[in-house]
JSON list of C-alpha atoms in Angstrom, two decimals:
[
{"chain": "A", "resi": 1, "resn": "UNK", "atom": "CA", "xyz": [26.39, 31.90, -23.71]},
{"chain": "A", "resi": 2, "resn": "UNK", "atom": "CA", "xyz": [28.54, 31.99, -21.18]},
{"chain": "A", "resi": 3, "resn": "UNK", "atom": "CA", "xyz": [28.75, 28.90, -18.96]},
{"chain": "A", "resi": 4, "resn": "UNK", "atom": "CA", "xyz": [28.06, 30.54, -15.54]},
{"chain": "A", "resi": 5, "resn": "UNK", "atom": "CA", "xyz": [26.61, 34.12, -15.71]},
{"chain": "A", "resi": 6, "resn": "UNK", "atom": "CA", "xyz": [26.31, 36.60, -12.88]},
{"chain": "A", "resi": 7, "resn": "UNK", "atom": "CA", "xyz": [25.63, 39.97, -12.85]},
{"chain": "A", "resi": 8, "resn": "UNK", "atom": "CA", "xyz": [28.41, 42.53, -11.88]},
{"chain": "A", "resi": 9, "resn": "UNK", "atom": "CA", "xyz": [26.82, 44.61, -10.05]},
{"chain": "A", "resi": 10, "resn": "UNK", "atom": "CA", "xyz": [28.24, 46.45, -8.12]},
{"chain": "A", "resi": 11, "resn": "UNK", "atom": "CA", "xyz": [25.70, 46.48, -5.31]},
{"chain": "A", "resi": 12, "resn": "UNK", "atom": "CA", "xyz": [25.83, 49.52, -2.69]},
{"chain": "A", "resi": 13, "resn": "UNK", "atom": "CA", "xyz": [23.40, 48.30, 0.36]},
{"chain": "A", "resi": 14, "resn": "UNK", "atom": "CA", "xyz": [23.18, 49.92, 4.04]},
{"chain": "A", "resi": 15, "resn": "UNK", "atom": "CA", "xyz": [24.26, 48.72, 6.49]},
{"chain": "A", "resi": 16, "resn": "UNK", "atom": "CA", "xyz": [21.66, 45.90, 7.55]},
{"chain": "A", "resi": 17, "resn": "UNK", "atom": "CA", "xyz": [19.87, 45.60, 4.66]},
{"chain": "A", "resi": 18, "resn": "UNK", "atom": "CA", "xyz": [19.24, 42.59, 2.70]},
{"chain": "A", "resi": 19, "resn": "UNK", "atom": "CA", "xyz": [20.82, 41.93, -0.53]},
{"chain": "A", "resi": 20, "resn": "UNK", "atom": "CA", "xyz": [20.18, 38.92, -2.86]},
{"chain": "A", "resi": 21, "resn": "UNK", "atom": "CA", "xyz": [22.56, 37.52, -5.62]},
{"chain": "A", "resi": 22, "resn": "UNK", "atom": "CA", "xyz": [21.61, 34.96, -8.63]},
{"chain": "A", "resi": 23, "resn": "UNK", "atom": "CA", "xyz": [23.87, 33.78, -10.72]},
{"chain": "A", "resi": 24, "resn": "UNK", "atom": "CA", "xyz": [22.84, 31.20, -13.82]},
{"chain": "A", "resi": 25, "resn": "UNK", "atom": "CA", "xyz": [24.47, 28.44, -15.00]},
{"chain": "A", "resi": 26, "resn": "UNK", "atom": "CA", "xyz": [24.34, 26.92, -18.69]},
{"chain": "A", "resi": 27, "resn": "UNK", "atom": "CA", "xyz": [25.34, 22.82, -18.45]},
{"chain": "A", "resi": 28, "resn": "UNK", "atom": "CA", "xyz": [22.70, 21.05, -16.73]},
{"chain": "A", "resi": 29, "resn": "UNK", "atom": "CA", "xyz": [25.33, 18.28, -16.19]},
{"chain": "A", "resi": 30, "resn": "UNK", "atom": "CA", "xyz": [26.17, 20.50, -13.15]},
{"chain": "A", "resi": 31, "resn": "UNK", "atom": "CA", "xyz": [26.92, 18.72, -10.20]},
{"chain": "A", "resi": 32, "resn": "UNK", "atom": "CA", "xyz": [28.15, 20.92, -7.19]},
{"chain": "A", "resi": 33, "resn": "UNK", "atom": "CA", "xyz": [27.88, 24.52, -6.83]},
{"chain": "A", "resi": 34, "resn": "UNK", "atom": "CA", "xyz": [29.31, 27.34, -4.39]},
{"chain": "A", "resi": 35, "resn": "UNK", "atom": "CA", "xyz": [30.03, 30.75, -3.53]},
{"chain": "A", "resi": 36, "resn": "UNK", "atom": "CA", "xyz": [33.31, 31.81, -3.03]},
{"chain": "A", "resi": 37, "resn": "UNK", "atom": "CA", "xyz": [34.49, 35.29, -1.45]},
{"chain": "A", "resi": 38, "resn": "UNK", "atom": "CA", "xyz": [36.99, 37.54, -2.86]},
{"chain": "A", "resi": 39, "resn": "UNK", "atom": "CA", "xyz": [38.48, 40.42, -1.35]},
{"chain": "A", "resi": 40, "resn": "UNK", "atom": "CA", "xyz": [39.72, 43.59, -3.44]},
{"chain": "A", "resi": 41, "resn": "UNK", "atom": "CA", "xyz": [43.46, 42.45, -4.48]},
{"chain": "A", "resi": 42, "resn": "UNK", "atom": "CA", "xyz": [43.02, 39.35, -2.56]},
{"chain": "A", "resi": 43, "resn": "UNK", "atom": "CA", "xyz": [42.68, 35.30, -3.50]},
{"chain": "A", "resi": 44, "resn": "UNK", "atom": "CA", "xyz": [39.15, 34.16, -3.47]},
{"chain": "A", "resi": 45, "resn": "UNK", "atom": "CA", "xyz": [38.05, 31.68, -0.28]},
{"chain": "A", "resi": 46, "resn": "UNK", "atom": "CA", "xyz": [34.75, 29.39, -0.18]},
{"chain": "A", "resi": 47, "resn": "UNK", "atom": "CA", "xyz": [31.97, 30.62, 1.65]},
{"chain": "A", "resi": 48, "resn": "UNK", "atom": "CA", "xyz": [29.61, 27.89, 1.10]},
{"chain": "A", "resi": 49, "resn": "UNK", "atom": "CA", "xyz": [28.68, 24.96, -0.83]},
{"chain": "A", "resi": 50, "resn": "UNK", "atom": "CA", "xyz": [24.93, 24.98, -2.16]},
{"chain": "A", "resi": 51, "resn": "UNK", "atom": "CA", "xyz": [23.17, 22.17, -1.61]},
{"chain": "A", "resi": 52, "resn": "UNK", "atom": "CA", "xyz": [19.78, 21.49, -3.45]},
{"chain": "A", "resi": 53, "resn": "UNK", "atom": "CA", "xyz": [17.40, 21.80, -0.31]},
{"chain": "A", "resi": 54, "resn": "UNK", "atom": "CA", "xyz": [18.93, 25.05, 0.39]},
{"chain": "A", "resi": 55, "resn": "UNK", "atom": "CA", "xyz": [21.29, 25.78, 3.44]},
{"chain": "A", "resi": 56, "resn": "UNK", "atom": "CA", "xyz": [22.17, 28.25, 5.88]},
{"chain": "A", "resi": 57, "resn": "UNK", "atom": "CA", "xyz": [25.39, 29.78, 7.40]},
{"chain": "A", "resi": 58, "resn": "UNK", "atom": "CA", "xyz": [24.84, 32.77, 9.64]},
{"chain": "A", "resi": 59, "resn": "UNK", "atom": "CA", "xyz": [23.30, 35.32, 7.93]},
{"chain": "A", "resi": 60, "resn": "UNK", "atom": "CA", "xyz": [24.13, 33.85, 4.40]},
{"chain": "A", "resi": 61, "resn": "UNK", "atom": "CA", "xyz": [21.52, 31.55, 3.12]},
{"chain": "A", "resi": 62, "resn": "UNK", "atom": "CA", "xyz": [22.21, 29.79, -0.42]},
{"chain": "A", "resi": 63, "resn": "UNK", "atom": "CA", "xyz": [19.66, 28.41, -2.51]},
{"chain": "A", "resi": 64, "resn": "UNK", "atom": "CA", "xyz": [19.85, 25.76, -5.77]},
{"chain": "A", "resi": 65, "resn": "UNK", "atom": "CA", "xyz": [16.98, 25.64, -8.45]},
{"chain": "A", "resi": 66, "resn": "UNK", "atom": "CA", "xyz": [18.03, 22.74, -10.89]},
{"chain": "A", "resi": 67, "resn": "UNK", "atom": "CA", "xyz": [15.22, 23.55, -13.08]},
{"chain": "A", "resi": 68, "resn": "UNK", "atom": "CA", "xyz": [15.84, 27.09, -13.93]},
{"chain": "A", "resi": 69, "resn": "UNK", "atom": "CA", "xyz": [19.62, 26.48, -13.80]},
{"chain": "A", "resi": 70, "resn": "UNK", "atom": "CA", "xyz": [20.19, 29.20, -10.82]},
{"chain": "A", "resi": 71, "resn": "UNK", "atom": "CA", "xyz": [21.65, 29.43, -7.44]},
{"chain": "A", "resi": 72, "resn": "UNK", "atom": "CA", "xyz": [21.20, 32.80, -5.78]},
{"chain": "A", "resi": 73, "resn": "UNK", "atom": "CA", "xyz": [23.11, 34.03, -2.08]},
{"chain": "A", "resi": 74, "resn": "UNK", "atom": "CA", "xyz": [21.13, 36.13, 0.03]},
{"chain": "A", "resi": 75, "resn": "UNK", "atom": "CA", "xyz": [23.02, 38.04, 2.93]},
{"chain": "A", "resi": 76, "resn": "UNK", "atom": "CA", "xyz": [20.41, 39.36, 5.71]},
{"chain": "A", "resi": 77, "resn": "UNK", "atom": "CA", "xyz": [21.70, 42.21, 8.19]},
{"chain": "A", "resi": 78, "resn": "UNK", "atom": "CA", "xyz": [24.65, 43.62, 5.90]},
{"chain": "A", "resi": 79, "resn": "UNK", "atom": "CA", "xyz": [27.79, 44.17, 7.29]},
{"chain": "A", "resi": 80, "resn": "UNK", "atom": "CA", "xyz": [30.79, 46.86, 6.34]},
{"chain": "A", "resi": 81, "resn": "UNK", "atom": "CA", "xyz": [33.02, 43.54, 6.22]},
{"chain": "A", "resi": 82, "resn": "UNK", "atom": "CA", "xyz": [30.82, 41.88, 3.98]},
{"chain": "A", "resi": 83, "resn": "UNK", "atom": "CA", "xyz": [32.11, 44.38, 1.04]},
{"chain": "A", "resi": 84, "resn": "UNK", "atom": "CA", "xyz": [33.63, 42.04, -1.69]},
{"chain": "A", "resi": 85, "resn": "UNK", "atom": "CA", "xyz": [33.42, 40.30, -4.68]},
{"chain": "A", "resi": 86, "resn": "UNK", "atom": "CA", "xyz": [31.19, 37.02, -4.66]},
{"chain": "A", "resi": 87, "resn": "UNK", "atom": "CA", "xyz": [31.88, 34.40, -7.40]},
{"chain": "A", "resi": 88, "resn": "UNK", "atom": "CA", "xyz": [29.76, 31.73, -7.96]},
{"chain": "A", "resi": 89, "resn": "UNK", "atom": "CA", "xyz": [31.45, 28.60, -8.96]},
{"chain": "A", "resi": 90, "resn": "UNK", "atom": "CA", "xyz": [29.98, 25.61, -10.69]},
{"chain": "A", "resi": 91, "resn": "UNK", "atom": "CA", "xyz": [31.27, 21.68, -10.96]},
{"chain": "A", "resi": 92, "resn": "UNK", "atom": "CA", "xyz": [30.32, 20.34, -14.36]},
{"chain": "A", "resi": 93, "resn": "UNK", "atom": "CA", "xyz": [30.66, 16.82, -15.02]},
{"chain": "A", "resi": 94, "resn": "UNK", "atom": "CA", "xyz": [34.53, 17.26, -15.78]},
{"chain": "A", "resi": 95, "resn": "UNK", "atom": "CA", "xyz": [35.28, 17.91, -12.10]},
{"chain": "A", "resi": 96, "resn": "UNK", "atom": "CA", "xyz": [37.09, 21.19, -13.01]},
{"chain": "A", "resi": 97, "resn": "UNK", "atom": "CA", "xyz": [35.23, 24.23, -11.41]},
{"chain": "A", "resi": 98, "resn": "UNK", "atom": "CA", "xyz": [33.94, 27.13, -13.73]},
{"chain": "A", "resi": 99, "resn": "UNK", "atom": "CA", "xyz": [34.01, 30.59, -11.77]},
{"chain": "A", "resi": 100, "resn": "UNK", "atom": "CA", "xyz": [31.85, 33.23, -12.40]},
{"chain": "A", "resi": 101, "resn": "UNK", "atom": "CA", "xyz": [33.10, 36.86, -13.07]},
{"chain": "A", "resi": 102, "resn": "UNK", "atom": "CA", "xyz": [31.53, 37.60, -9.71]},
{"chain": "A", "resi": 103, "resn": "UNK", "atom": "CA", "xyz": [29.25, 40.19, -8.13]},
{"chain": "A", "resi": 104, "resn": "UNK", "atom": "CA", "xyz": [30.82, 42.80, -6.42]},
{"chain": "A", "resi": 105, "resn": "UNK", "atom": "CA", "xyz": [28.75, 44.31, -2.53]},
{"chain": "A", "resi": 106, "resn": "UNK", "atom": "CA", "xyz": [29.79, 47.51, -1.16]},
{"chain": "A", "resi": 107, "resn": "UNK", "atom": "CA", "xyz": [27.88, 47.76, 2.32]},
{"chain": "A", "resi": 108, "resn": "UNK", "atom": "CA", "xyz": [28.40, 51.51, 3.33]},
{"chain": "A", "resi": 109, "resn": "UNK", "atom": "CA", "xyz": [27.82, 53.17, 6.71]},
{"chain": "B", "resi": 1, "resn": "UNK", "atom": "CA", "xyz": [50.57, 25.57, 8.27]},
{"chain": "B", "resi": 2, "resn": "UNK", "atom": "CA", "xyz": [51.35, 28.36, 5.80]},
{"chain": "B", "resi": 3, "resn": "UNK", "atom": "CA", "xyz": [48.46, 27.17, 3.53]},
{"chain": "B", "resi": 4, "resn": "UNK", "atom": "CA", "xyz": [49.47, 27.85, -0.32]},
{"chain": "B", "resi": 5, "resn": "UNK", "atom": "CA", "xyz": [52.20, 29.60, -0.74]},
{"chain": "B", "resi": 6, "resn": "UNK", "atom": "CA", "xyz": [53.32, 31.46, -4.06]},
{"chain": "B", "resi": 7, "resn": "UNK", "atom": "CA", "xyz": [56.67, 33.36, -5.44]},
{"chain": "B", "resi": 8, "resn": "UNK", "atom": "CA", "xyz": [56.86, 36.25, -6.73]},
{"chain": "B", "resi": 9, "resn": "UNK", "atom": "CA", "xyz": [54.00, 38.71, -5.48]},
{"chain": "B", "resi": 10, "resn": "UNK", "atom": "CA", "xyz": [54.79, 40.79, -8.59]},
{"chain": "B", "resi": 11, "resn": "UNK", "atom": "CA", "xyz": [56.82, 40.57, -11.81]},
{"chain": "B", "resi": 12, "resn": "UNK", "atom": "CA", "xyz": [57.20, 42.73, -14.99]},
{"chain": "B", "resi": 13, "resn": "UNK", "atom": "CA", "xyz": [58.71, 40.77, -17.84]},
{"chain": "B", "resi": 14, "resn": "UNK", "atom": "CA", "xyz": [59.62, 42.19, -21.25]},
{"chain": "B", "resi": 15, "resn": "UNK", "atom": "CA", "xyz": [57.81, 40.12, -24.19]},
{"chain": "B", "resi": 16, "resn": "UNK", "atom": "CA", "xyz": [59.93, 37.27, -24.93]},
{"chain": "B", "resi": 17, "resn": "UNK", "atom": "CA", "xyz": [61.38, 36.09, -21.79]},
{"chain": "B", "resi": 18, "resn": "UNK", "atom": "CA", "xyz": [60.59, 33.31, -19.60]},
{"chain": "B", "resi": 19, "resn": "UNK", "atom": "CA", "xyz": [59.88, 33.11, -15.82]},
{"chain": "B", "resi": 20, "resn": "UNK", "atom": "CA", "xyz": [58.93, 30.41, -13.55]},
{"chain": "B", "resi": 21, "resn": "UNK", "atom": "CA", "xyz": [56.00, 30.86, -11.04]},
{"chain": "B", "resi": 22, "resn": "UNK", "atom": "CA", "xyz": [56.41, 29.02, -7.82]},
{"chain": "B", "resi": 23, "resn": "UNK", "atom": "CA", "xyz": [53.70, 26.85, -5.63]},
{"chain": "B", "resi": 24, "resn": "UNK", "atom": "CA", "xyz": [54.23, 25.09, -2.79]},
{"chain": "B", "resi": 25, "resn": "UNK", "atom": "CA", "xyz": [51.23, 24.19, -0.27]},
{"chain": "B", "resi": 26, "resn": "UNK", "atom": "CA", "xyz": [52.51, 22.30, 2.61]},
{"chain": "B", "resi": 27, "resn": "UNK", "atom": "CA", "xyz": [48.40, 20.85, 3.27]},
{"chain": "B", "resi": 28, "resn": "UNK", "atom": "CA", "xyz": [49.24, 16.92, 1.97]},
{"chain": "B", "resi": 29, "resn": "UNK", "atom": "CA", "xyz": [47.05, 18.05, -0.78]},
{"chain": "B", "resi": 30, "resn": "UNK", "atom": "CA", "xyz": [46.93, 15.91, -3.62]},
{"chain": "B", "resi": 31, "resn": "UNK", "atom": "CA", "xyz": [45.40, 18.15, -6.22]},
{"chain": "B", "resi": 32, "resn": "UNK", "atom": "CA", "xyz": [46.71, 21.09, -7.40]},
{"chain": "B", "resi": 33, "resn": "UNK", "atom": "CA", "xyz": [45.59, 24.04, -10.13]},
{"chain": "B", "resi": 34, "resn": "UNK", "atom": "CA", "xyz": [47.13, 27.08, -11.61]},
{"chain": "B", "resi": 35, "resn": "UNK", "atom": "CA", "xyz": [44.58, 29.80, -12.58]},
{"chain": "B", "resi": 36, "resn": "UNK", "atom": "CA", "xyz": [44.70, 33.59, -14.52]},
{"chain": "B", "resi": 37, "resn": "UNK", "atom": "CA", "xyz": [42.64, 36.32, -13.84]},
{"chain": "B", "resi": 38, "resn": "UNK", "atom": "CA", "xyz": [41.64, 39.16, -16.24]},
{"chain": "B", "resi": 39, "resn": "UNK", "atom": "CA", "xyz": [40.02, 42.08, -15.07]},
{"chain": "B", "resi": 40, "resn": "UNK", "atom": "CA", "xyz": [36.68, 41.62, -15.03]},
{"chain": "B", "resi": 41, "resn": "UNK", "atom": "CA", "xyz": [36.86, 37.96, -15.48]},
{"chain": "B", "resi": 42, "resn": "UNK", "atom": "CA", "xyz": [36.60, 34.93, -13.89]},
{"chain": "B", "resi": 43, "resn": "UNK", "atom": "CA", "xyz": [38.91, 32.49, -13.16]},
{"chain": "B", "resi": 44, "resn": "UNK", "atom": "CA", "xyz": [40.43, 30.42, -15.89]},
{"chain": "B", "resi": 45, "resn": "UNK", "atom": "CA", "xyz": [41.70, 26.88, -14.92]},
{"chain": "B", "resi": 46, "resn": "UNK", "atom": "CA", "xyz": [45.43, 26.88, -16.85]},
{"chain": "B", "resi": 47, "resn": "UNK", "atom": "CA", "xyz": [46.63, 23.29, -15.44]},
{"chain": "B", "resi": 48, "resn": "UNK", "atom": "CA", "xyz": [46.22, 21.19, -12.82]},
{"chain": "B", "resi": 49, "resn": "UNK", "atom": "CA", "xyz": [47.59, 17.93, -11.43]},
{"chain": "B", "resi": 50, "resn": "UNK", "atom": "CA", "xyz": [45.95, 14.82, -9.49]},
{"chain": "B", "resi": 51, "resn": "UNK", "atom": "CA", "xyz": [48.86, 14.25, -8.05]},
{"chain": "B", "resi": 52, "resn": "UNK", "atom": "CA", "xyz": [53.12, 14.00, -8.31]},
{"chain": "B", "resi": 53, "resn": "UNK", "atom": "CA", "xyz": [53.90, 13.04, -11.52]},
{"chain": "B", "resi": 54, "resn": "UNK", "atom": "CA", "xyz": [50.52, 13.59, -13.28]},
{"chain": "B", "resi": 55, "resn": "UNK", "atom": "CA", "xyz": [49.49, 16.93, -14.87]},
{"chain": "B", "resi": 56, "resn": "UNK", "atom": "CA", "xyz": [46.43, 17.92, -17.46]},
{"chain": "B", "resi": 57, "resn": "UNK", "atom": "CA", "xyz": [45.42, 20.90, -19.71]},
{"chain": "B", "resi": 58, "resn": "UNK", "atom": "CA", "xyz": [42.87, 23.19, -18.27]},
{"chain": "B", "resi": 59, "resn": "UNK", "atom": "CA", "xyz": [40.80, 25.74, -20.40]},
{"chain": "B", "resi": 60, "resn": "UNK", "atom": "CA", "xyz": [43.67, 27.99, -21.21]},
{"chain": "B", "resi": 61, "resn": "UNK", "atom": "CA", "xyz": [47.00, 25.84, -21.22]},
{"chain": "B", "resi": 62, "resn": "UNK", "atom": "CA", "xyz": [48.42, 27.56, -24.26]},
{"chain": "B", "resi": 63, "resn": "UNK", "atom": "CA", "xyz": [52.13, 29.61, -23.67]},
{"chain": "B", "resi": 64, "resn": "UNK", "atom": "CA", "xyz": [52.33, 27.75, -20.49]},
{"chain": "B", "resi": 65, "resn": "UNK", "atom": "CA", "xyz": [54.14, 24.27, -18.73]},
{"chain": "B", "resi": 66, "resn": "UNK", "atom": "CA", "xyz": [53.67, 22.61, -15.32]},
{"chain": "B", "resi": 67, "resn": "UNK", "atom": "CA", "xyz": [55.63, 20.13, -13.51]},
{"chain": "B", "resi": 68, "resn": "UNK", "atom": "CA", "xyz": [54.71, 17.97, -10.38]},
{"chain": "B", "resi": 69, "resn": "UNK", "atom": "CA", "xyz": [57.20, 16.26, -9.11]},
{"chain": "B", "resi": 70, "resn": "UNK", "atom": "CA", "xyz": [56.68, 16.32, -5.23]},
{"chain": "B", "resi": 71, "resn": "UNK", "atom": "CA", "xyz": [53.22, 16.67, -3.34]},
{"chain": "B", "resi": 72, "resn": "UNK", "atom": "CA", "xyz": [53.85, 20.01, -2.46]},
{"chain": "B", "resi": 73, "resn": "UNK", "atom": "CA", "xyz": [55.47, 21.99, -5.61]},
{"chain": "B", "resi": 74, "resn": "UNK", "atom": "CA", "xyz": [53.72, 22.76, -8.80]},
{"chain": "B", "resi": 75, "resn": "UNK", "atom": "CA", "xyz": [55.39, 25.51, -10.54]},
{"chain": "B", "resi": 76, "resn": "UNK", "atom": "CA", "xyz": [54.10, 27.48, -13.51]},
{"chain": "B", "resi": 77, "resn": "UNK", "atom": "CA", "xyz": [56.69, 28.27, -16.50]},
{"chain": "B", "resi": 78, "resn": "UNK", "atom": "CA", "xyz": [56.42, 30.97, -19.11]},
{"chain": "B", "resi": 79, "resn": "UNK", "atom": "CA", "xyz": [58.47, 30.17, -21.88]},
{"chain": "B", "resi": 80, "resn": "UNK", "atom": "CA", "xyz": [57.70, 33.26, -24.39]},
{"chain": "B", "resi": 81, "resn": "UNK", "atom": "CA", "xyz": [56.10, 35.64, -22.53]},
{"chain": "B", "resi": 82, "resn": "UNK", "atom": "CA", "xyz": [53.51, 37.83, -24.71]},
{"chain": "B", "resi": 83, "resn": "UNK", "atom": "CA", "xyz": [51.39, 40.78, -23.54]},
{"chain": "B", "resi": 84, "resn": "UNK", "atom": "CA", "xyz": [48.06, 38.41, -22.97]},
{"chain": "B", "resi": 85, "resn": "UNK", "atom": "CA", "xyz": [49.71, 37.01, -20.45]},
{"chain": "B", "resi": 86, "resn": "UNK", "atom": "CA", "xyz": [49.49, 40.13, -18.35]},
{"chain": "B", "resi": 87, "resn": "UNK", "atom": "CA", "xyz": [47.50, 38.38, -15.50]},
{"chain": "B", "resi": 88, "resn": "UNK", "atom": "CA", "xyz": [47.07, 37.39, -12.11]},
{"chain": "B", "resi": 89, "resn": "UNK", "atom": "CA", "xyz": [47.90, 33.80, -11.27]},
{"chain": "B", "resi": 90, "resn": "UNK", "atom": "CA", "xyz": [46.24, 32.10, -8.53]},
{"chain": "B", "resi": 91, "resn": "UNK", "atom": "CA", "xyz": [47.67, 28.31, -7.39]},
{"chain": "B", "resi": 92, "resn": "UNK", "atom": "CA", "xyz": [45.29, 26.59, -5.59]},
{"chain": "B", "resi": 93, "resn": "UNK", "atom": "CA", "xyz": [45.45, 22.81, -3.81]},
{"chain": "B", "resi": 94, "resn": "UNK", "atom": "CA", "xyz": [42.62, 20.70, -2.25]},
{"chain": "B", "resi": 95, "resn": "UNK", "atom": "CA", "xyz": [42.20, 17.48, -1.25]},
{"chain": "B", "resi": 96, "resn": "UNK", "atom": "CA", "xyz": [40.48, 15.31, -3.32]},
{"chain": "B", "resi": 97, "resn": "UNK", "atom": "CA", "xyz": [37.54, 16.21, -5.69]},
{"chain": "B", "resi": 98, "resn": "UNK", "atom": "CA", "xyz": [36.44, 19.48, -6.63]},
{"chain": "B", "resi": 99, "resn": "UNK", "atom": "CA", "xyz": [32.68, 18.35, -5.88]},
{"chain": "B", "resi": 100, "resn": "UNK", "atom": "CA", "xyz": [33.52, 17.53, -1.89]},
{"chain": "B", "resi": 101, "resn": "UNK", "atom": "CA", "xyz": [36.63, 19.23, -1.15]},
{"chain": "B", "resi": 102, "resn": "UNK", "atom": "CA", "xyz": [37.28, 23.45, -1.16]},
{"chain": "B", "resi": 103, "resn": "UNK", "atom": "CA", "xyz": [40.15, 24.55, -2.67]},
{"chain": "B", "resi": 104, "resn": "UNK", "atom": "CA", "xyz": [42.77, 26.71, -1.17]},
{"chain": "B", "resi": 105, "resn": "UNK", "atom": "CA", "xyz": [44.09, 29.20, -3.07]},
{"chain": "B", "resi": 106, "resn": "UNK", "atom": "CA", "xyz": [47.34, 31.30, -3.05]},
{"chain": "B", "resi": 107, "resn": "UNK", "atom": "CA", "xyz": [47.84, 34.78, -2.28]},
{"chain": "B", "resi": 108, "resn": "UNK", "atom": "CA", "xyz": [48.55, 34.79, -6.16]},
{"chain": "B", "resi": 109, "resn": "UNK", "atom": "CA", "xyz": [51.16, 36.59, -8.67]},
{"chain": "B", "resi": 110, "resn": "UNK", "atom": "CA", "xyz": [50.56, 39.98, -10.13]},
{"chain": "B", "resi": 111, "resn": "UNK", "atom": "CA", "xyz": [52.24, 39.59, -13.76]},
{"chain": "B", "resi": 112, "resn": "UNK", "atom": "CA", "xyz": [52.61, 42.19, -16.43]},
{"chain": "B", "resi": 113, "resn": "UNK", "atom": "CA", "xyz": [54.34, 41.55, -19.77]},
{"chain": "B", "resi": 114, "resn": "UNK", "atom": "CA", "xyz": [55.26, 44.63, -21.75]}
]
């Protein structure tokens, strides 16, 4: 099993719909957790950190379920310049991240 | 600040030769990581360093060498370059922990061994 699993979509949304990610992760030693942004060609760049209540950025909300091993990133009101890949990135107990293969949004007009 | 910066963009190297990637980040950082890329994968943690003078294996270390010897620099070597190390190469610095700090990554090296 792989150590943090997402699927790879790719998703093809509207513009302003509402899309939802989860991504799973396998070592329940797991301390911090994130979403990080990649652009096509481009080096990925954190979007947000996940915090166990749940947190918000804009229209990006992240949520952490420690039970189930899953943190899932919903976007509300899609955007064309939220087209990407998303990774989701886990902190075992090693310090070292573990990255996802990533999710991959294509908002279209 | 320029961020992370890395050298080459892009490199083609026959199987068997060596080349050095370049990172510098000019953010006082004090940890630094090398990462590849497959297509379709994620990120895989090569080396990394705490800080000048002190480096440590990732997931993938194997074919590869690091150095630290300033704050800024951590280059990548490739002594025998083979064909699965066709890759993109992402450096990356932050400033502390993984758990509190992001890390900043390169615009990263497009490398293809034939």
């Amino acid at each position: 099993r792989k150590e943090v699993e997402q699927d790879p979509g790719p998703f093809n949304v509207p513009e302003g719909a509402t899309v939802a990610f989860n991504c799973t992760y396998s070592n329940s030693a797991s301390q911090s957790f994130f979403w990080y942004r990649q652009d096509c060609r481009k080096e990925p760049k954190l979007l947000m950190s996940v915090y166990s209540s749940g947190n918000e950025d804009g229209r990006f909300t992240a949520q952490l379920n420690r039970a189930s091993q899953y943190i899932s990133l919903l976007i509300r009101d899609s955007k064309l310049s939220d087209s990407a890949t998303y990774l989701c990135v886990v902190m075992g107990n090693t310090d070292k991240l573990i990255f996802g293969t990533g999710t991959r949004l294509q908002v279209f007009p | 600040n320029a961020g992370v910066t890395q050298t080459p963009k892009f490199r083609i190297l026959k199987i068997g030769q060596s080349m050095t990637l370049q990172c510098t980040q000019d953010m006082n950082h004090n940890y630094m990581y090398w990462y590849r890329q497959d297509p379709g994968m994620g990120l895989k943690l090569i080396y990394y360093s705490v800080g000048a003078g002190i480096t440590d294996k990732g997931e993938v270390p194997n074919g590869y060498n690091v150095s630290r010897s300033t704050t800024e620099d951590f280059p990548l070597r490739l002594e025998l370059a083979a064909p699965s190390q066709t890759s993109v190469y992402f450096c990356a610095s932050s400033y502390g922990l993984a758990n509190d700090n992001e890390q900043f990554f390169g615009p990263g090296t497009r490398l293809t061994v034939l």
